[in-house]
Amino acid sequence: MNKFTSILVISSVALSFTYCSSGSKISKSSSNAAKGLKDYYKDYFLMGVAITPRNLKGEDSALIVNNFNSVTAENAMKMGPIHPKENEYFWKDADAIADFAKNQGLKMRGHTLCWHSQAPAWMFKDEKGDTVSKEVLLQRLKEHITTVVNRYKDRVYGWDVVNEVIDDRDSVFYRPSIWYKICGEDFIMKAFEYAHAADPKAILFYNDYNTENPKKREKIYQMVKKMKEKGIPIHAVGLQGHWSINNPPREELEKSINMFASLGLPVQVTELDVSVYGGRQGGQLSQGQRRDTTTVFTPEMEEPQREKYKMIFDVFRQHRDKVTGITFWNLYDRYTWLDGRGRKNFPLLFDINRQPKKAYWDVVNFTPEKAPANKQVL
Ligand code: G3I
């Protein structure tokens, strides 16, 4: 493939759709060259992306429809944004993403019904401003989950019911969140029961990060195992996958997939990105380090990132019998939540101009193999 045709193919992958802002189905151009990520992995697992209402029109919407067959709302379905006051829901943003998914024939993951972050303050306080009782908080959680899950019953196939309740400190089991302080671990079990009662067909996930850290992984494993033994309706485990150029090592990733699958549960990677900075989570700046937004994506960043993406997707393909979906956290490098950590990051497969990076071609460069008999295709 000479230089000219490669430019032709590259630009067609990103922009092979006539895009429109209305809800109507985005039409595919005739050029078969415009195979997207989801097409390369159609017999392997779902290919998803976390988006905001800003991504639902123009070239962003074409990039989504061309490469992904599943979407997640980055923030719109979280408790605070969707339920800002006790008797008030803000549906507009979540509806826009759910409608887009439905109109474009995309699946949707629901994120997230119960989390310690972006939870509205009113949830935990009574009219006098005092902290509510366990009974009142569980009743409010039930009302929230029942209302939200019922609204998206025909659009959302799976929910991150509970997110990040395991503490990162080896000596602490549960994160001492306000949920835990008021309810103990019961809020976790109840959340799954409420979600299952609201939509018995939905696949219910426990979702967390640093799931390749042996100590944290063991705690998550013990919690999920206990839930299964207690008959709590948990159906899958979400490995967030906020990884970097030097984390995780292959063997720890494989151990995590095998460990959770050994509980009879499928696994998904629900928030994939590969930071170009090693060290602390996603390249967080150290004390006194100056905020830097001028950074450009260099070959020194690109090469180790390509190696990591190649390894990660080789593992996913090898474990396709256990992995049912991969979701990227954000669409292309122009905007990533990691930029909020003080320096510009480039963690995704599409560059700041929505063009596929070399890592993209590494990820789609494989010889498809016939699906194993026990493959769970969603
Ligand atoms: O919507 C408000 C806006 O009205 C206000 O003007 C602006 C200024 O403060 O804040 C906006 O809210 C921000 C929200 O993103 C929407 O952009 C919040 O401050 C900001 O904290 C929030 O960040 C989100 C973060 O979760 C919250 O913890 C990130 O976008 C989102 O990518 C991130 O996603 C989480 C997953 O849900 C769970 N796993 C980790 C992952 C990364 O932290």
Short mmCIF file of C-alpha atoms and ligand atoms in Angstrom, two decimals:
data_model
loop_
_atom_site.label_atom_id
_atom_site.label_comp_id
_atom_site.label_asym_id
_atom_site.label_seq_id
_atom_site.Cartn_x
_atom_site.Cartn_y
_atom_site.Cartn_z
CA MET A 1 0.00 0.00 0.00
CA ASN A 2 1.87 3.18 -1.12
CA LYS A 3 1.88 6.47 0.80
CA PHE A 4 -1.01 8.00 -1.28
CA THR A 5 -3.41 5.05 -0.86
CA SER A 6 -2.56 4.77 2.85
CA ILE A 7 -3.56 8.45 3.34
CA LEU A 8 -6.73 7.69 1.31
CA VAL A 9 -7.61 4.69 3.54
CA ILE A 10 -6.75 6.57 6.78
CA SER A 11 -8.96 9.56 5.95
CA SER A 12 -11.79 7.27 4.84
CA VAL A 13 -11.76 5.36 8.20
CA ALA A 14 -12.30 8.57 10.14
CA LEU A 15 -14.73 10.30 7.79
CA SER A 16 -16.47 7.65 5.71
CA PHE A 17 -19.88 8.81 6.76
CA THR A 18 -22.05 11.63 5.73
CA TYR A 19 -22.95 12.94 9.16
CA CYS A 20 -25.96 14.81 10.30
CA SER A 21 -27.03 16.39 13.54
CA SER A 22 -30.59 15.06 13.56
CA GLY A 23 -31.46 11.68 15.10
CA SER A 24 -31.74 10.01 11.71
CA LYS A 25 -29.44 7.07 11.00
CA ILE A 26 -26.04 8.19 9.79
CA SER A 27 -25.63 6.69 6.29
CA LYS A 28 -22.52 4.68 5.41
CA SER A 29 -20.60 5.68 2.29
CA SER A 30 -20.05 2.98 -0.30
CA SER A 31 -16.32 2.65 0.24
CA ASN A 32 -15.77 -0.70 1.93
CA ALA A 33 -12.37 0.59 2.93
CA ALA A 34 -14.13 2.30 5.79
CA LYS A 35 -13.96 -0.76 8.09
CA GLY A 36 -14.02 0.41 11.70
CA LEU A 37 -12.80 -0.99 15.04
CA LYS A 38 -16.12 -2.75 15.67
CA ASP A 39 -15.96 -4.49 12.28
CA TYR A 40 -12.53 -5.97 12.94
CA TYR A 41 -13.81 -7.29 16.32
CA LYS A 42 -17.36 -8.22 15.35
CA ASP A 43 -16.83 -11.91 16.21
CA TYR A 44 -14.82 -11.13 19.35
CA PHE A 45 -16.54 -8.63 21.64
CA LEU A 46 -18.42 -5.35 21.70
CA MET A 47 -16.39 -2.20 20.99
CA GLY A 48 -17.66 0.73 23.02
CA VAL A 49 -16.86 4.35 23.83
CA ALA A 50 -17.78 6.76 26.62
CA ILE A 51 -19.32 9.95 25.24
CA THR A 52 -21.02 13.22 26.17
CA PRO A 53 -23.90 15.03 24.39
CA ARG A 54 -21.19 17.13 22.68
CA ASN A 55 -20.13 14.04 20.69
CA LEU A 56 -23.58 13.38 19.15
CA LYS A 57 -23.22 15.49 16.06
CA GLY A 58 -20.80 16.30 13.26
CA GLU A 59 -17.58 14.36 12.76
CA ASP A 60 -17.67 12.99 16.32
CA SER A 61 -20.94 11.16 15.63
CA ALA A 62 -19.50 9.72 12.40
CA LEU A 63 -16.38 8.53 14.23
CA ILE A 64 -18.58 6.86 16.87
CA VAL A 65 -20.89 5.10 14.41
CA ASN A 66 -18.03 3.99 12.17
CA ASN A 67 -15.94 2.42 14.94
CA PHE A 68 -18.17 1.47 17.86
CA ASN A 69 -21.28 -0.64 18.49
CA SER A 70 -21.78 0.36 22.12
CA VAL A 71 -21.77 3.64 24.05
CA THR A 72 -21.59 4.70 27.70
CA ALA A 73 -22.54 8.13 29.08
CA GLU A 74 -19.32 9.56 30.56
CA ASN A 75 -21.27 11.57 33.20
CA ALA A 76 -24.94 12.05 32.19
CA MET A 77 -26.33 8.91 33.92
CA LYS A 78 -24.50 9.37 37.21
CA MET A 79 -26.58 10.06 40.33
CA GLY A 80 -25.65 13.75 40.75
CA PRO A 81 -26.10 14.87 37.12
CA ILE A 82 -29.34 12.85 36.56
CA HIS A 83 -30.99 13.31 39.99
CA PRO A 84 -29.81 16.75 41.24
CA LYS A 85 -32.68 17.21 43.73
CA GLU A 86 -34.86 14.71 45.64
CA ASN A 87 -37.95 15.15 43.47
CA GLU A 88 -36.16 16.35 40.36
CA TYR A 89 -34.53 14.34 37.59
CA PHE A 90 -32.45 15.88 34.74
CA TRP A 91 -33.04 13.47 31.83
CA LYS A 92 -32.01 15.67 28.86
CA ASP A 93 -28.33 14.63 28.48
CA ALA A 94 -28.85 10.94 29.26
CA ASP A 95 -31.89 10.81 26.94
CA ALA A 96 -29.89 12.44 24.12
CA ILE A 97 -27.20 9.75 24.35
CA ALA A 98 -29.75 6.91 24.75
CA ASP A 99 -31.77 8.18 21.78
CA PHE A 100 -28.61 8.48 19.66
CA ALA A 101 -27.69 4.91 20.56
CA LYS A 102 -31.16 3.65 19.66
CA ASN A 103 -31.33 5.60 16.39
CA GLN A 104 -27.90 4.42 15.33
CA GLY A 105 -28.48 0.80 16.36
CA LEU A 106 -25.81 0.93 19.08
CA LYS A 107 -25.91 -0.95 22.40
CA MET A 108 -25.61 1.06 25.62
CA ARG A 109 -23.97 0.42 29.00
CA GLY A 110 -25.45 2.29 31.97
CA HIS A 111 -22.89 4.05 34.21
CA THR A 112 -23.35 4.16 37.20
CA LEU A 113 -26.26 3.68 39.69
CA CYS A 114 -24.33 3.95 42.97
CA TRP A 115 -20.95 5.62 43.47
CA HIS A 116 -19.19 7.69 46.18
CA SER A 117 -18.27 10.42 43.63
CA GLN A 118 -20.79 12.69 41.82
CA ALA A 119 -23.45 11.62 44.38
CA PRO A 120 -25.80 14.53 45.23
CA ALA A 121 -25.55 15.90 48.80
CA TRP A 122 -29.34 15.80 49.30
CA MET A 123 -29.24 11.96 49.15
CA PHE A 124 -27.62 11.80 52.59
CA LYS A 125 -29.35 14.67 54.44
CA ASP A 126 -32.86 15.12 55.90
CA GLU A 127 -34.82 18.39 55.82
CA LYS A 128 -33.00 19.57 58.97
CA GLY A 129 -29.63 18.84 57.34
CA ASP A 130 -28.95 15.86 59.59
CA THR A 131 -27.51 12.65 58.14
CA VAL A 132 -30.31 10.25 57.22
CA SER A 133 -30.76 6.77 58.66
CA LYS A 134 -29.82 3.54 56.87
CA GLU A 135 -33.50 2.82 56.17
CA VAL A 136 -34.10 6.26 54.62
CA LEU A 137 -30.90 6.07 52.51
CA LEU A 138 -31.73 2.59 51.21
CA GLN A 139 -35.26 3.74 50.37
CA ARG A 140 -33.83 6.72 48.43
CA LEU A 141 -31.34 4.42 46.65
CA LYS A 142 -34.21 2.06 45.73
CA GLU A 143 -36.30 4.91 44.38
CA HIS A 144 -33.37 6.24 42.33
CA ILE A 145 -32.35 2.89 40.85
CA THR A 146 -35.94 1.83 40.10
CA THR A 147 -36.70 5.13 38.34
CA VAL A 148 -33.51 5.31 36.26
CA VAL A 149 -33.36 1.63 35.29
CA ASN A 150 -37.02 1.60 34.24
CA ARG A 151 -36.56 4.68 32.05
CA TYR A 152 -33.76 3.05 30.01
CA LYS A 153 -35.02 -0.54 30.13
CA ASP A 154 -35.17 -0.90 26.36
CA ARG A 155 -31.95 0.98 25.65
CA VAL A 156 -29.42 -0.14 28.28
CA TYR A 157 -28.30 -3.80 28.17
CA GLY A 158 -26.04 -3.66 31.21
CA TRP A 159 -25.49 -1.45 34.27
CA ASP A 160 -22.46 -0.61 36.42
CA VAL A 161 -24.68 -0.99 39.46
CA VAL A 162 -22.00 -0.26 42.06
CA ASN A 163 -18.70 1.50 41.32
CA GLU A 164 -15.40 1.57 43.28
CA VAL A 165 -16.38 0.40 46.80
CA ILE A 166 -13.13 -1.45 47.49
CA ASP A 167 -10.42 0.64 49.21
CA ASP A 168 -6.94 1.01 47.68
CA ARG A 169 -5.18 0.61 51.03
CA ASP A 170 -4.19 -3.04 51.59
CA SER A 171 -5.30 -2.89 55.23
CA VAL A 172 -8.81 -1.53 54.47
CA PHE A 173 -11.46 -3.66 52.75
CA TYR A 174 -14.36 -1.32 51.90
CA ARG A 175 -13.83 2.36 50.97
CA PRO A 176 -15.16 4.30 53.98
CA SER A 177 -17.61 6.28 51.81
CA ILE A 178 -20.72 7.97 53.21
CA TRP A 179 -22.70 5.04 51.72
CA TYR A 180 -20.64 2.61 53.79
CA LYS A 181 -20.67 4.76 56.92
CA ILE A 182 -24.48 4.88 56.92
CA CYS A 183 -25.34 1.41 55.55
CA GLY A 184 -22.31 -0.85 55.95
CA GLU A 185 -21.95 -3.28 52.99
CA ASP A 186 -25.74 -3.71 52.70
CA PHE A 187 -26.06 -0.84 50.21
CA ILE A 188 -23.98 -2.89 47.74
CA MET A 189 -26.18 -5.98 47.96
CA LYS A 190 -29.39 -3.96 47.96
CA ALA A 191 -28.34 -1.93 44.92
CA PHE A 192 -28.04 -5.13 42.87
CA GLU A 193 -31.39 -6.41 44.14
CA TYR A 194 -33.11 -3.10 43.29
CA ALA A 195 -31.57 -3.03 39.79
CA HIS A 196 -32.51 -6.67 39.10
CA ALA A 197 -36.08 -6.10 40.26
CA ALA A 198 -36.36 -3.05 37.97
CA ASP A 199 -34.98 -4.86 34.88
CA PRO A 200 -34.52 -8.64 35.26
CA LYS A 201 -32.98 -8.80 31.73
CA ALA A 202 -30.19 -6.29 32.41
CA ILE A 203 -26.64 -7.56 32.93
CA LEU A 204 -25.50 -6.19 36.30
CA PHE A 205 -21.80 -5.30 36.75
CA TYR A 206 -19.56 -4.53 39.69
CA ASN A 207 -17.05 -1.97 38.28
CA ASP A 208 -13.67 -0.88 39.69
CA TYR A 209 -10.15 0.35 38.83
CA ASN A 210 -6.67 -0.99 39.72
CA THR A 211 -8.21 -4.43 39.30
CA GLU A 212 -4.77 -5.77 38.26
CA ASN A 213 -3.30 -4.85 41.64
CA PRO A 214 -3.04 -8.28 43.37
CA LYS A 215 -4.16 -7.07 46.84
CA LYS A 216 -7.12 -5.06 45.51
CA ARG A 217 -8.05 -7.83 43.05
CA GLU A 218 -8.22 -10.36 45.89
CA LYS A 219 -10.59 -8.11 47.87
CA ILE A 220 -12.87 -7.62 44.85
CA TYR A 221 -12.79 -11.39 44.22
CA GLN A 222 -13.77 -12.11 47.84
CA MET A 223 -16.62 -9.58 47.74
CA VAL A 224 -18.03 -10.87 44.42
CA LYS A 225 -17.66 -14.50 45.53
CA LYS A 226 -19.60 -13.75 48.71
CA MET A 227 -22.30 -11.96 46.72
CA LYS A 228 -22.69 -14.96 44.44
CA GLU A 229 -22.88 -17.32 47.44
CA LYS A 230 -25.57 -15.07 48.98
CA GLY A 231 -27.56 -15.22 45.72
CA ILE A 232 -27.09 -11.51 44.99
CA PRO A 233 -27.95 -10.95 41.27
CA ILE A 234 -24.45 -9.95 40.03
CA HIS A 235 -23.81 -11.05 36.43
CA ALA A 236 -20.45 -9.60 35.37
CA VAL A 237 -17.33 -7.71 36.47
CA GLY A 238 -16.04 -4.47 34.95
CA LEU A 239 -12.28 -3.82 34.87
CA GLN A 240 -12.09 -0.07 34.29
CA GLY A 241 -8.69 -0.25 32.56
CA HIS A 242 -7.28 3.21 33.22
CA TRP A 243 -3.83 1.91 32.34
CA SER A 244 -0.53 3.49 31.25
CA ILE A 245 2.55 2.77 29.14
CA ASN A 246 4.01 0.70 32.02
CA ASN A 247 0.96 -0.75 33.73
CA PRO A 248 -0.44 -3.43 33.98
CA PRO A 249 2.01 -6.23 33.18
CA ARG A 250 0.54 -8.93 30.88
CA GLU A 251 0.46 -11.64 33.54
CA GLU A 252 -1.50 -9.49 36.04
CA LEU A 253 -4.07 -8.60 33.35
CA GLU A 254 -4.51 -12.27 32.45
CA LYS A 255 -4.76 -13.21 36.14
CA SER A 256 -7.55 -10.65 36.67
CA ILE A 257 -9.56 -11.88 33.66
CA ASN A 258 -9.13 -15.53 34.70
CA MET A 259 -9.87 -14.91 38.39
CA PHE A 260 -13.19 -13.15 37.85
CA ALA A 261 -14.15 -15.52 35.03
CA SER A 262 -13.50 -18.42 37.42
CA LEU A 263 -16.55 -17.15 39.35
CA GLY A 264 -18.59 -17.94 36.24
CA LEU A 265 -18.90 -14.25 35.38
CA PRO A 266 -18.05 -12.59 32.04
CA VAL A 267 -15.60 -9.71 32.18
CA GLN A 268 -15.59 -6.38 30.37
CA VAL A 269 -12.99 -3.62 30.21
CA THR A 270 -15.25 -0.64 30.76
CA GLU A 271 -13.07 2.53 30.77
CA LEU A 272 -9.99 1.80 28.64
CA ASP A 273 -7.26 4.35 28.08
CA VAL A 274 -3.48 4.08 28.07
CA SER A 275 -1.80 7.15 29.51
CA VAL A 276 1.44 8.19 27.81
CA TYR A 277 2.82 8.96 31.25
CA GLY A 278 4.00 6.20 33.55
CA GLY A 279 4.14 6.68 37.28
CA ARG A 280 1.24 7.90 39.34
CA GLN A 281 -2.24 7.34 38.02
CA GLY A 282 -2.58 8.76 34.52
CA GLY A 283 0.41 11.08 34.81
CA GLN A 284 -0.81 13.16 37.75
CA LEU A 285 1.60 16.06 38.33
CA SER A 286 3.84 15.84 41.40
CA GLN A 287 3.75 18.56 44.05
CA GLY A 288 4.89 21.95 42.62
CA GLN A 289 5.08 20.63 39.03
CA ARG A 290 3.72 23.34 36.63
CA ARG A 291 0.45 22.63 34.73
CA ASP A 292 1.46 22.03 31.07
CA THR A 293 -1.01 22.08 28.20
CA THR A 294 1.54 22.63 25.43
CA THR A 295 2.62 19.04 25.26
CA VAL A 296 2.57 17.35 21.87
CA PHE A 297 2.32 13.62 21.11
CA THR A 298 5.92 12.48 20.52
CA PRO A 299 7.39 9.23 19.13
CA GLU A 300 8.83 8.69 22.64
CA MET A 301 5.23 8.58 23.89
CA GLU A 302 3.87 6.66 20.89
CA GLU A 303 6.20 3.65 20.81
CA PRO A 304 5.63 2.40 24.39
CA GLN A 305 1.90 3.10 24.01
CA ARG A 306 1.78 0.98 20.84
CA GLU A 307 3.50 -1.88 22.70
CA LYS A 308 0.97 -1.64 25.52
CA TYR A 309 -2.07 -1.55 23.21
CA LYS A 310 -0.69 -4.49 21.20
CA MET A 311 -0.26 -6.55 24.40
CA ILE A 312 -3.66 -5.57 25.80
CA PHE A 313 -5.62 -6.52 22.67
CA ASP A 314 -3.62 -9.70 22.22
CA VAL A 315 -4.77 -10.69 25.73
CA PHE A 316 -8.39 -9.70 25.00
CA ARG A 317 -8.44 -11.82 21.82
CA GLN A 318 -6.83 -14.75 23.63
CA HIS A 319 -9.51 -14.54 26.34
CA ARG A 320 -12.42 -13.81 23.99
CA ASP A 321 -14.37 -16.64 25.65
CA LYS A 322 -14.44 -14.59 28.90
CA VAL A 323 -14.40 -10.98 27.59
CA THR A 324 -17.70 -9.65 26.24
CA GLY A 325 -16.89 -6.00 25.65
CA ILE A 326 -14.20 -3.29 25.55
CA THR A 327 -15.17 0.36 26.12
CA PHE A 328 -12.78 3.28 25.61
CA TRP A 329 -13.10 6.14 28.07
CA ASN A 330 -13.51 9.13 25.69
CA LEU A 331 -13.48 9.26 21.89
CA TYR A 332 -10.22 10.83 20.65
CA ASP A 333 -7.18 12.62 22.11
CA ARG A 334 -8.59 16.13 21.71
CA TYR A 335 -10.53 15.58 24.96
CA THR A 336 -9.67 13.06 27.66
CA TRP A 337 -10.56 13.18 31.39
CA LEU A 338 -6.82 12.64 31.95
CA ASP A 339 -6.13 16.21 30.80
CA GLY A 340 -7.65 17.22 34.15
CA ARG A 341 -4.52 15.83 35.81
CA GLY A 342 -2.36 18.77 34.85
CA ARG A 343 -0.81 17.80 31.51
CA LYS A 344 -2.16 17.03 28.06
CA ASN A 345 -2.50 13.29 27.61
CA PHE A 346 -2.92 11.20 24.43
CA PRO A 347 -4.39 7.92 25.74
CA LEU A 348 -6.72 6.84 22.94
CA LEU A 349 -6.51 5.23 19.46
CA PHE A 350 -7.64 8.36 17.57
CA ASP A 351 -5.42 11.47 17.62
CA ILE A 352 -6.49 15.07 18.32
CA ASN A 353 -7.81 15.31 14.72
CA ARG A 354 -9.84 12.08 14.96
CA GLN A 355 -7.27 10.27 12.79
CA PRO A 356 -6.38 6.65 13.66
CA LYS A 357 -2.96 6.51 15.37
CA LYS A 358 -0.36 3.81 14.63
CA ALA A 359 -1.69 2.05 17.75
CA TYR A 360 -5.08 1.78 15.98
CA TRP A 361 -3.52 -0.14 13.10
CA ASP A 362 -1.64 -2.36 15.58
CA VAL A 363 -4.95 -3.16 17.34
CA VAL A 364 -6.77 -4.09 14.10
CA ASN A 365 -3.78 -5.90 12.57
CA PHE A 366 -4.55 -9.54 13.45
CA THR A 367 -5.75 -12.68 11.71
CA PRO A 368 -9.33 -13.35 12.85
CA GLU A 369 -9.87 -16.84 14.26
CA LYS A 370 -13.15 -18.75 14.40
CA ALA A 371 -15.09 -17.97 17.58
CA PRO A 372 -14.74 -20.66 20.30
CA ALA A 373 -17.95 -22.65 20.88
CA ASN A 374 -18.52 -21.13 24.35
CA LYS A 375 -18.17 -17.55 23.10
CA GLN A 376 -20.67 -15.23 24.80
CA VAL A 377 -21.64 -12.67 22.11
CA LEU A 378 -23.80 -9.84 23.47
O1 G3I B 1 -21.07 19.70 34.78
C1 G3I B 1 -20.25 20.54 35.59
C2 G3I B 1 -20.28 21.95 35.02
O2 G3I B 1 -21.60 22.46 35.18
C3 G3I B 1 -19.29 22.81 35.79
O3 G3I B 1 -19.25 24.09 35.18
C4 G3I B 1 -17.88 22.15 35.66
C5 G3I B 1 -16.84 22.96 36.41
O4 G3I B 1 -16.53 22.43 37.62
O5 G3I B 1 -17.93 20.83 36.26
C6 G3I B 1 -18.81 20.00 35.50
O6 G3I B 1 -18.85 18.76 36.13
C7 G3I B 1 -17.64 17.99 35.85
C8 G3I B 1 -18.10 16.70 35.15
O7 G3I B 1 -16.95 15.82 34.99
C9 G3I B 1 -18.66 16.98 33.77
O8 G3I B 1 -17.70 17.51 32.96
C10 G3I B 1 -17.05 17.63 37.22
O9 G3I B 1 -16.53 18.85 37.78
C11 G3I B 1 -15.89 16.65 36.99
O10 G3I B 1 -15.41 16.17 38.28
C12 G3I B 1 -16.43 15.42 36.25
O11 G3I B 1 -15.31 14.59 36.01
C13 G3I B 1 -15.71 13.25 35.69
C14 G3I B 1 -15.18 12.32 36.79
O12 G3I B 1 -15.49 10.94 36.43
C15 G3I B 1 -15.84 12.59 38.12
O13 G3I B 1 -15.24 11.84 39.06
C16 G3I B 1 -15.01 12.89 34.37
O14 G3I B 1 -15.57 13.69 33.32
C17 G3I B 1 -15.23 11.40 34.05
O15 G3I B 1 -14.46 11.02 32.93
C18 G3I B 1 -14.79 10.56 35.26
O16 G3I B 1 -15.08 9.21 34.97
C19 G3I B 1 -14.74 8.27 36.00
C20 G3I B 1 -15.73 7.12 35.91
O17 G3I B 1 -17.03 7.61 36.04
C21 G3I B 1 -15.45 6.10 36.98
N1 G3I B 1 -14.05 5.65 36.91
C22 G3I B 1 -13.03 6.67 36.86
C23 G3I B 1 -13.35 7.67 35.75
C24 G3I B 1 -12.27 8.74 35.69
O18 G3I B 1 -12.25 9.48 36.90
#
